[in-house]
Amino acid sequence: MKLFLLIIFLALSFALPMYYITVNRQENMLIKILSGIAIYVLSTILMNFCCKAIGYEDINQIPDIKYYVALLSLIMTFVIFVFSRFKNLYNDKKTATLIYCGFAFVNFFINNMNSYMNLLYIGMNNSIEKLSKRYPSEIAQGLLDYYNKINTIDILLLSIELIVVFYITKILFEKVINKDLKILNYLFFMIGIFVLYNIQYSINSVEISFMLYFLLFGFLVLMSKSEYGKHKIKNN
């Protein structure tokens, strides 16, 4: 069951962005998807550069995770702003979704594959004999012990978290990837990303994390519906 849920989790990481790429197909869609990937890559490069510049080689060295999250939120907002200067890149909601899916493909699928492929391998070779073909016996035993300590519910919650975070980030991206950009859109995005990543990195309680995830998601959905209603009335 644990292995099955892990496969489902990795499949979801791929299926979520791919589904929205499929239903939002349009002309020059590859350029838009690649733009989303470029936003992720450039944000990561700038984040790594800034962390090294201030003397932090990894996230565990940072005394207050909120500083890291604030810097990350600022950099992502800046990169998206730079990309918005490209003429005709931010056209409509379909374009916004395609750009986001490029970002999400790397942020969720590639990163999750990189993080969990070893765990998947251990689950598919769940014995000392099989693991010893690839690892020394002591390391194989340690990996097996680590895998056996993981509960099925942990992987199930990981999948739920993936879905909720995917849609929260999607709403935030669509807020700033449109042709009617205002400074408040960028501020809204930056604050939203800051709150989201604070939940992910700063809160250890599963119950509180999920409560905050759903509160943030609910708030963003209500905001989107409210804006849609105003736009509809304005057009009429």
PDB file of C-alpha atoms in Angstrom:
ATOM      1  CA  MET A   1       0.000   0.000   0.000  1.00  0.00           C
ATOM      2  CA  LYS A   2       2.829   2.372   0.877  1.00  0.00           C
ATOM      3  CA  LEU A   3       4.555   1.746  -2.445  1.00  0.00           C
ATOM      4  CA  PHE A   4       1.283   2.170  -4.328  1.00  0.00           C
ATOM      5  CA  LEU A   5       0.606   5.549  -2.661  1.00  0.00           C
ATOM      6  CA  LEU A   6       4.161   6.682  -3.421  1.00  0.00           C
ATOM      7  CA  ILE A   7       3.626   5.874  -7.108  1.00  0.00           C
ATOM      8  CA  ILE A   8       0.297   7.763  -7.001  1.00  0.00           C
ATOM      9  CA  PHE A   9       2.054  10.760  -5.420  1.00  0.00           C
ATOM     10  CA  LEU A  10       4.702  10.889  -8.167  1.00  0.00           C
ATOM     11  CA  ALA A  11       2.054  10.319 -10.845  1.00  0.00           C
ATOM     12  CA  LEU A  12       0.053  13.263  -9.461  1.00  0.00           C
ATOM     13  CA  SER A  13       3.167  15.439  -9.609  1.00  0.00           C
ATOM     14  CA  PHE A  14       3.257  14.765 -13.345  1.00  0.00           C
ATOM     15  CA  ALA A  15      -0.488  14.588 -14.068  1.00  0.00           C
ATOM     16  CA  LEU A  16      -1.538  17.904 -12.504  1.00  0.00           C
ATOM     17  CA  PRO A  17       0.546  20.200 -14.753  1.00  0.00           C
ATOM     18  CA  MET A  18       0.121  17.927 -17.778  1.00  0.00           C
ATOM     19  CA  TYR A  19      -3.675  17.985 -17.466  1.00  0.00           C
ATOM     20  CA  TYR A  20      -3.765  21.785 -17.591  1.00  0.00           C
ATOM     21  CA  ILE A  21      -1.292  21.838 -20.467  1.00  0.00           C
ATOM     22  CA  THR A  22      -3.593  19.498 -22.399  1.00  0.00           C
ATOM     23  CA  VAL A  23      -6.820  21.471 -21.799  1.00  0.00           C
ATOM     24  CA  ASN A  24      -5.200  24.857 -22.523  1.00  0.00           C
ATOM     25  CA  ARG A  25      -3.527  24.010 -25.820  1.00  0.00           C
ATOM     26  CA  GLN A  26      -2.987  27.002 -28.081  1.00  0.00           C
ATOM     27  CA  GLU A  27      -0.593  28.515 -30.592  1.00  0.00           C
ATOM     28  CA  ASN A  28       3.010  28.953 -29.389  1.00  0.00           C
ATOM     29  CA  MET A  29       2.166  27.047 -26.204  1.00  0.00           C
ATOM     30  CA  LEU A  30       5.678  25.601 -25.985  1.00  0.00           C
ATOM     31  CA  ILE A  31       7.151  29.111 -25.631  1.00  0.00           C
ATOM     32  CA  LYS A  32       4.771  29.808 -22.754  1.00  0.00           C
ATOM     33  CA  ILE A  33       5.560  26.520 -21.002  1.00  0.00           C
ATOM     34  CA  LEU A  34       9.286  27.176 -21.423  1.00  0.00           C
ATOM     35  CA  SER A  35       8.737  30.661 -19.974  1.00  0.00           C
ATOM     36  CA  GLY A  36       7.341  29.044 -16.830  1.00  0.00           C
ATOM     37  CA  ILE A  37      10.339  26.734 -16.614  1.00  0.00           C
ATOM     38  CA  ALA A  38      12.631  29.748 -17.108  1.00  0.00           C
ATOM     39  CA  ILE A  39      10.875  31.570 -14.231  1.00  0.00           C
ATOM     40  CA  TYR A  40      11.639  28.629 -11.944  1.00  0.00           C
ATOM     41  CA  VAL A  41      15.256  28.271 -13.107  1.00  0.00           C
ATOM     42  CA  LEU A  42      16.048  31.984 -12.896  1.00  0.00           C
ATOM     43  CA  SER A  43      14.403  32.275  -9.460  1.00  0.00           C
ATOM     44  CA  THR A  44      16.459  29.321  -8.228  1.00  0.00           C
ATOM     45  CA  ILE A  45      19.716  30.740  -9.616  1.00  0.00           C
ATOM     46  CA  LEU A  46      19.092  34.147  -8.043  1.00  0.00           C
ATOM     47  CA  MET A  47      18.075  32.548  -4.742  1.00  0.00           C
ATOM     48  CA  ASN A  48      21.214  30.414  -4.613  1.00  0.00           C
ATOM     49  CA  PHE A  49      23.361  33.422  -5.509  1.00  0.00           C
ATOM     50  CA  CYS A  50      21.803  35.571  -2.767  1.00  0.00           C
ATOM     51  CA  CYS A  51      22.138  32.809  -0.152  1.00  0.00           C
ATOM     52  CA  LYS A  52      25.811  32.325  -0.972  1.00  0.00           C
ATOM     53  CA  ALA A  53      26.348  36.094  -0.966  1.00  0.00           C
ATOM     54  CA  ILE A  54      25.076  36.314   2.621  1.00  0.00           C
ATOM     55  CA  GLY A  55      26.929  33.170   3.684  1.00  0.00           C
ATOM     56  CA  TYR A  56      24.189  30.525   3.755  1.00  0.00           C
ATOM     57  CA  GLU A  57      24.995  27.428   1.760  1.00  0.00           C
ATOM     58  CA  ASP A  58      21.735  25.658   2.593  1.00  0.00           C
ATOM     59  CA  ILE A  59      18.404  26.320   4.250  1.00  0.00           C
ATOM     60  CA  ASN A  60      19.390  24.621   7.524  1.00  0.00           C
ATOM     61  CA  GLN A  61      22.028  27.303   8.171  1.00  0.00           C
ATOM     62  CA  ILE A  62      19.540  30.158   8.139  1.00  0.00           C
ATOM     63  CA  PRO A  63      18.751  31.297  11.709  1.00  0.00           C
ATOM     64  CA  ASP A  64      15.206  32.401  10.907  1.00  0.00           C
ATOM     65  CA  ILE A  65      13.408  30.595   8.093  1.00  0.00           C
ATOM     66  CA  LYS A  66      11.168  33.629   7.600  1.00  0.00           C
ATOM     67  CA  TYR A  67      14.137  35.552   6.166  1.00  0.00           C
ATOM     68  CA  TYR A  68      14.665  32.789   3.621  1.00  0.00           C
ATOM     69  CA  VAL A  69      10.970  32.717   2.704  1.00  0.00           C
ATOM     70  CA  ALA A  70      10.794  36.515   2.453  1.00  0.00           C
ATOM     71  CA  LEU A  71      13.817  36.570   0.131  1.00  0.00           C
ATOM     72  CA  LEU A  72      12.391  33.754  -1.985  1.00  0.00           C
ATOM     73  CA  SER A  73       9.022  35.537  -2.281  1.00  0.00           C
ATOM     74  CA  LEU A  74      10.734  38.765  -3.291  1.00  0.00           C
ATOM     75  CA  ILE A  75      12.913  37.059  -5.909  1.00  0.00           C
ATOM     76  CA  MET A  76      10.014  35.120  -7.453  1.00  0.00           C
ATOM     77  CA  THR A  77       7.943  38.310  -7.679  1.00  0.00           C
ATOM     78  CA  PHE A  78      10.850  40.171  -9.272  1.00  0.00           C
ATOM     79  CA  VAL A  79      11.458  37.430 -11.858  1.00  0.00           C
ATOM     80  CA  ILE A  80       7.774  37.282 -12.805  1.00  0.00           C
ATOM     81  CA  PHE A  81       7.764  41.072 -13.116  1.00  0.00           C
ATOM     82  CA  VAL A  82      10.768  40.913 -15.485  1.00  0.00           C
ATOM     83  CA  PHE A  83       9.017  38.325 -17.653  1.00  0.00           C
ATOM     84  CA  SER A  84       5.888  40.499 -17.763  1.00  0.00           C
ATOM     85  CA  ARG A  85       7.920  43.084 -19.708  1.00  0.00           C
ATOM     86  CA  PHE A  86       8.057  40.732 -22.702  1.00  0.00           C
ATOM     87  CA  LYS A  87       5.478  41.886 -25.214  1.00  0.00           C
ATOM     88  CA  ASN A  88       2.425  39.630 -25.706  1.00  0.00           C
ATOM     89  CA  LEU A  89       3.677  37.006 -23.252  1.00  0.00           C
ATOM     90  CA  TYR A  90       0.920  37.626 -20.692  1.00  0.00           C
ATOM     91  CA  ASN A  91      -2.237  37.514 -22.823  1.00  0.00           C
ATOM     92  CA  ASP A  92      -5.068  35.666 -21.118  1.00  0.00           C
ATOM     93  CA  LYS A  93      -5.928  33.021 -18.530  1.00  0.00           C
ATOM     94  CA  LYS A  94      -4.927  30.160 -20.840  1.00  0.00           C
ATOM     95  CA  THR A  95      -1.511  31.727 -21.272  1.00  0.00           C
ATOM     96  CA  ALA A  96      -1.243  32.213 -17.517  1.00  0.00           C
ATOM     97  CA  THR A  97      -2.072  28.560 -16.931  1.00  0.00           C
ATOM     98  CA  LEU A  98       0.489  27.356 -19.477  1.00  0.00           C
ATOM     99  CA  ILE A  99       3.225  29.527 -17.959  1.00  0.00           C
ATOM    100  CA  TYR A 100       2.316  28.245 -14.503  1.00  0.00           C
ATOM    101  CA  CYS A 101       2.336  24.634 -15.725  1.00  0.00           C
ATOM    102  CA  GLY A 102       5.894  25.080 -16.989  1.00  0.00           C
ATOM    103  CA  PHE A 103       6.864  26.321 -13.543  1.00  0.00           C
ATOM    104  CA  ALA A 104       4.862  23.565 -11.810  1.00  0.00           C
ATOM    105  CA  PHE A 105       6.366  20.814 -13.980  1.00  0.00           C
ATOM    106  CA  VAL A 106       9.800  21.566 -12.532  1.00  0.00           C
ATOM    107  CA  ASN A 107       8.684  22.677  -9.079  1.00  0.00           C
ATOM    108  CA  PHE A 108       6.546  19.609  -8.433  1.00  0.00           C
ATOM    109  CA  PHE A 109       7.343  16.758 -10.823  1.00  0.00           C
ATOM    110  CA  ILE A 110      11.098  17.141 -11.399  1.00  0.00           C
ATOM    111  CA  ASN A 111      11.798  18.075  -7.776  1.00  0.00           C
ATOM    112  CA  ASN A 112       9.628  15.267  -6.402  1.00  0.00           C
ATOM    113  CA  MET A 113      11.227  12.722  -8.718  1.00  0.00           C
ATOM    114  CA  ASN A 114      14.626  13.894  -7.568  1.00  0.00           C
ATOM    115  CA  SER A 115      13.614  13.688  -3.898  1.00  0.00           C
ATOM    116  CA  TYR A 116      11.592  10.470  -3.877  1.00  0.00           C
ATOM    117  CA  MET A 117      13.023   8.214  -6.593  1.00  0.00           C
ATOM    118  CA  ASN A 118      15.392   6.593  -4.096  1.00  0.00           C
ATOM    119  CA  LEU A 119      12.432   5.943  -1.805  1.00  0.00           C
ATOM    120  CA  LEU A 120      10.564   4.396  -4.714  1.00  0.00           C
ATOM    121  CA  TYR A 121      13.574   2.199  -5.481  1.00  0.00           C
ATOM    122  CA  ILE A 122      13.738   1.041  -1.857  1.00  0.00           C
ATOM    123  CA  GLY A 123      10.020   0.235  -1.886  1.00  0.00           C
ATOM    124  CA  MET A 124      10.396  -1.808  -5.065  1.00  0.00           C
ATOM    125  CA  ASN A 125      13.438  -3.636  -3.665  1.00  0.00           C
ATOM    126  CA  ASN A 126      12.259  -4.007  -0.085  1.00  0.00           C
ATOM    127  CA  SER A 127      14.832  -6.467   1.257  1.00  0.00           C
ATOM    128  CA  ILE A 128      18.474  -6.459   2.352  1.00  0.00           C
ATOM    129  CA  GLU A 129      19.347  -8.965  -0.379  1.00  0.00           C
ATOM    130  CA  LYS A 130      18.014  -6.774  -3.181  1.00  0.00           C
ATOM    131  CA  LEU A 131      19.322  -3.482  -1.804  1.00  0.00           C
ATOM    132  CA  SER A 132      22.766  -4.985  -1.169  1.00  0.00           C
ATOM    133  CA  LYS A 133      23.213  -5.351  -4.909  1.00  0.00           C
ATOM    134  CA  ARG A 134      23.408  -1.571  -5.127  1.00  0.00           C
ATOM    135  CA  TYR A 135      24.490  -0.453  -1.635  1.00  0.00           C
ATOM    136  CA  PRO A 136      26.851  -1.812   1.043  1.00  0.00           C
ATOM    137  CA  SER A 137      25.002  -3.948   3.616  1.00  0.00           C
ATOM    138  CA  GLU A 138      25.069  -1.344   6.412  1.00  0.00           C
ATOM    139  CA  ILE A 139      23.720   1.396   4.159  1.00  0.00           C
ATOM    140  CA  ALA A 140      21.109  -0.988   2.749  1.00  0.00           C
ATOM    141  CA  GLN A 141      19.915  -1.800   6.269  1.00  0.00           C
ATOM    142  CA  GLY A 142      19.750   1.892   7.170  1.00  0.00           C
ATOM    143  CA  LEU A 143      17.720   2.681   4.042  1.00  0.00           C
ATOM    144  CA  LEU A 144      15.363  -0.193   4.747  1.00  0.00           C
ATOM    145  CA  ASP A 145      14.867   0.929   8.347  1.00  0.00           C
ATOM    146  CA  TYR A 146      14.160   4.481   7.156  1.00  0.00           C
ATOM    147  CA  TYR A 147      11.595   3.260   4.618  1.00  0.00           C
ATOM    148  CA  ASN A 148       9.864   1.003   7.150  1.00  0.00           C
ATOM    149  CA  LYS A 149       9.461   3.921   9.583  1.00  0.00           C
ATOM    150  CA  ILE A 150       7.439   5.868   7.035  1.00  0.00           C
ATOM    151  CA  ASN A 151       3.713   5.464   7.646  1.00  0.00           C
ATOM    152  CA  THR A 152       1.157   5.030   4.892  1.00  0.00           C
ATOM    153  CA  ILE A 153      -0.723   8.066   6.214  1.00  0.00           C
ATOM    154  CA  ASP A 154       2.421  10.191   5.726  1.00  0.00           C
ATOM    155  CA  ILE A 155       2.456   9.511   1.982  1.00  0.00           C
ATOM    156  CA  LEU A 156      -1.306  10.038   1.764  1.00  0.00           C
ATOM    157  CA  LEU A 157      -0.962  13.438   3.458  1.00  0.00           C
ATOM    158  CA  LEU A 158       1.938  14.247   1.139  1.00  0.00           C
ATOM    159  CA  SER A 159      -0.335  13.667  -1.851  1.00  0.00           C
ATOM    160  CA  ILE A 160      -3.091  15.849  -0.385  1.00  0.00           C
ATOM    161  CA  GLU A 161      -0.546  18.571   0.364  1.00  0.00           C
ATOM    162  CA  LEU A 162       0.717  18.373  -3.225  1.00  0.00           C
ATOM    163  CA  ILE A 163      -2.780  18.940  -4.629  1.00  0.00           C
ATOM    164  CA  VAL A 164      -3.615  21.836  -2.294  1.00  0.00           C
ATOM    165  CA  VAL A 165      -0.246  23.582  -2.800  1.00  0.00           C
ATOM    166  CA  PHE A 166      -0.501  23.098  -6.575  1.00  0.00           C
ATOM    167  CA  TYR A 167      -3.851  24.912  -6.707  1.00  0.00           C
ATOM    168  CA  ILE A 168      -2.841  27.638  -4.257  1.00  0.00           C
ATOM    169  CA  THR A 169       0.229  28.409  -6.356  1.00  0.00           C
ATOM    170  CA  LYS A 170      -1.846  28.246  -9.552  1.00  0.00           C
ATOM    171  CA  ILE A 171      -4.254  30.904  -8.261  1.00  0.00           C
ATOM    172  CA  LEU A 172      -1.364  33.116  -7.177  1.00  0.00           C
ATOM    173  CA  PHE A 173       0.384  32.808 -10.547  1.00  0.00           C
ATOM    174  CA  GLU A 174      -2.779  33.597 -12.458  1.00  0.00           C
ATOM    175  CA  LYS A 175      -3.089  36.732 -10.342  1.00  0.00           C
ATOM    176  CA  VAL A 176       0.109  38.183 -11.826  1.00  0.00           C
ATOM    177  CA  ILE A 177       0.208  36.520 -15.238  1.00  0.00           C
ATOM    178  CA  ASN A 178      -2.425  38.573 -17.037  1.00  0.00           C
ATOM    179  CA  LYS A 179      -2.599  41.591 -19.318  1.00  0.00           C
ATOM    180  CA  ASP A 180      -4.154  43.933 -16.729  1.00  0.00           C
ATOM    181  CA  LEU A 181      -1.271  43.985 -14.277  1.00  0.00           C
ATOM    182  CA  LYS A 182      -1.218  46.411 -11.368  1.00  0.00           C
ATOM    183  CA  ILE A 183       1.294  46.865  -8.571  1.00  0.00           C
ATOM    184  CA  LEU A 184      -1.250  45.383  -6.141  1.00  0.00           C
ATOM    185  CA  ASN A 185      -1.227  42.149  -8.152  1.00  0.00           C
ATOM    186  CA  TYR A 186       2.490  41.719  -7.470  1.00  0.00           C
ATOM    187  CA  LEU A 187       2.047  42.617  -3.793  1.00  0.00           C
ATOM    188  CA  PHE A 188      -0.781  40.100  -3.486  1.00  0.00           C
ATOM    189  CA  PHE A 189       1.380  37.422  -5.144  1.00  0.00           C
ATOM    190  CA  MET A 190       4.390  38.149  -2.940  1.00  0.00           C
ATOM    191  CA  ILE A 191       2.351  38.011   0.283  1.00  0.00           C
ATOM    192  CA  GLY A 192       0.552  34.852  -0.863  1.00  0.00           C
ATOM    193  CA  ILE A 193       3.795  33.041  -1.696  1.00  0.00           C
ATOM    194  CA  PHE A 194       5.313  34.226   1.594  1.00  0.00           C
ATOM    195  CA  VAL A 195       2.379  32.792   3.572  1.00  0.00           C
ATOM    196  CA  LEU A 196       2.377  29.538   1.578  1.00  0.00           C
ATOM    197  CA  TYR A 197       6.101  28.864   1.990  1.00  0.00           C
ATOM    198  CA  ASN A 198       5.949  29.813   5.660  1.00  0.00           C
ATOM    199  CA  ILE A 199       3.343  27.108   6.170  1.00  0.00           C
ATOM    200  CA  GLN A 200       5.551  24.615   4.331  1.00  0.00           C
ATOM    201  CA  TYR A 201       8.865  25.459   5.995  1.00  0.00           C
ATOM    202  CA  SER A 202       8.010  26.873   9.425  1.00  0.00           C
ATOM    203  CA  ILE A 203       5.125  24.833  10.844  1.00  0.00           C
ATOM    204  CA  ASN A 204       5.845  21.349  12.171  1.00  0.00           C
ATOM    205  CA  SER A 205       2.302  20.459  13.218  1.00  0.00           C
ATOM    206  CA  VAL A 206       0.489  18.539  10.458  1.00  0.00           C
ATOM    207  CA  GLU A 207      -2.928  19.557  11.784  1.00  0.00           C
ATOM    208  CA  ILE A 208      -2.091  23.274  11.889  1.00  0.00           C
ATOM    209  CA  SER A 209      -0.373  23.141   8.479  1.00  0.00           C
ATOM    210  CA  PHE A 210      -3.391  21.626   6.764  1.00  0.00           C
ATOM    211  CA  MET A 211      -5.784  23.976   8.539  1.00  0.00           C
ATOM    212  CA  LEU A 212      -3.752  26.952   7.265  1.00  0.00           C
ATOM    213  CA  TYR A 213      -3.457  25.453   3.768  1.00  0.00           C
ATOM    214  CA  PHE A 214      -7.223  25.137   3.464  1.00  0.00           C
ATOM    215  CA  LEU A 215      -7.826  28.583   4.964  1.00  0.00           C
ATOM    216  CA  LEU A 216      -5.415  30.122   2.441  1.00  0.00           C
ATOM    217  CA  PHE A 217      -6.943  28.136  -0.413  1.00  0.00           C
ATOM    218  CA  GLY A 218     -10.469  29.137   0.618  1.00  0.00           C
ATOM    219  CA  PHE A 219      -9.477  32.791   0.880  1.00  0.00           C
ATOM    220  CA  LEU A 220      -7.869  32.784  -2.568  1.00  0.00           C
ATOM    221  CA  VAL A 221     -10.882  31.057  -4.153  1.00  0.00           C
ATOM    222  CA  LEU A 222     -13.246  33.615  -2.605  1.00  0.00           C
ATOM    223  CA  MET A 223     -11.014  36.452  -3.812  1.00  0.00           C
ATOM    224  CA  SER A 224     -10.967  35.010  -7.342  1.00  0.00           C
ATOM    225  CA  LYS A 225     -14.754  34.614  -7.432  1.00  0.00           C
ATOM    226  CA  SER A 226     -15.213  38.135  -6.098  1.00  0.00           C
ATOM    227  CA  GLU A 227     -12.945  39.563  -8.801  1.00  0.00           C
ATOM    228  CA  TYR A 228     -14.694  37.502 -11.478  1.00  0.00           C
ATOM    229  CA  GLY A 229     -18.066  38.849 -10.317  1.00  0.00           C
ATOM    230  CA  LYS A 230     -16.832  42.441 -10.445  1.00  0.00           C
ATOM    231  CA  HIS A 231     -15.339  41.897 -13.905  1.00  0.00           C
ATOM    232  CA  LYS A 232     -18.608  40.403 -15.168  1.00  0.00           C
ATOM    233  CA  ILE A 233     -20.689  43.294 -13.818  1.00  0.00           C
ATOM    234  CA  LYS A 234     -18.258  45.810 -15.310  1.00  0.00           C
ATOM    235  CA  ASN A 235     -18.501  44.184 -18.746  1.00  0.00           C
ATOM    236  CA  ASN A 236     -22.299  44.157 -18.614  1.00  0.00           C
TER     237      ASN A 236
END
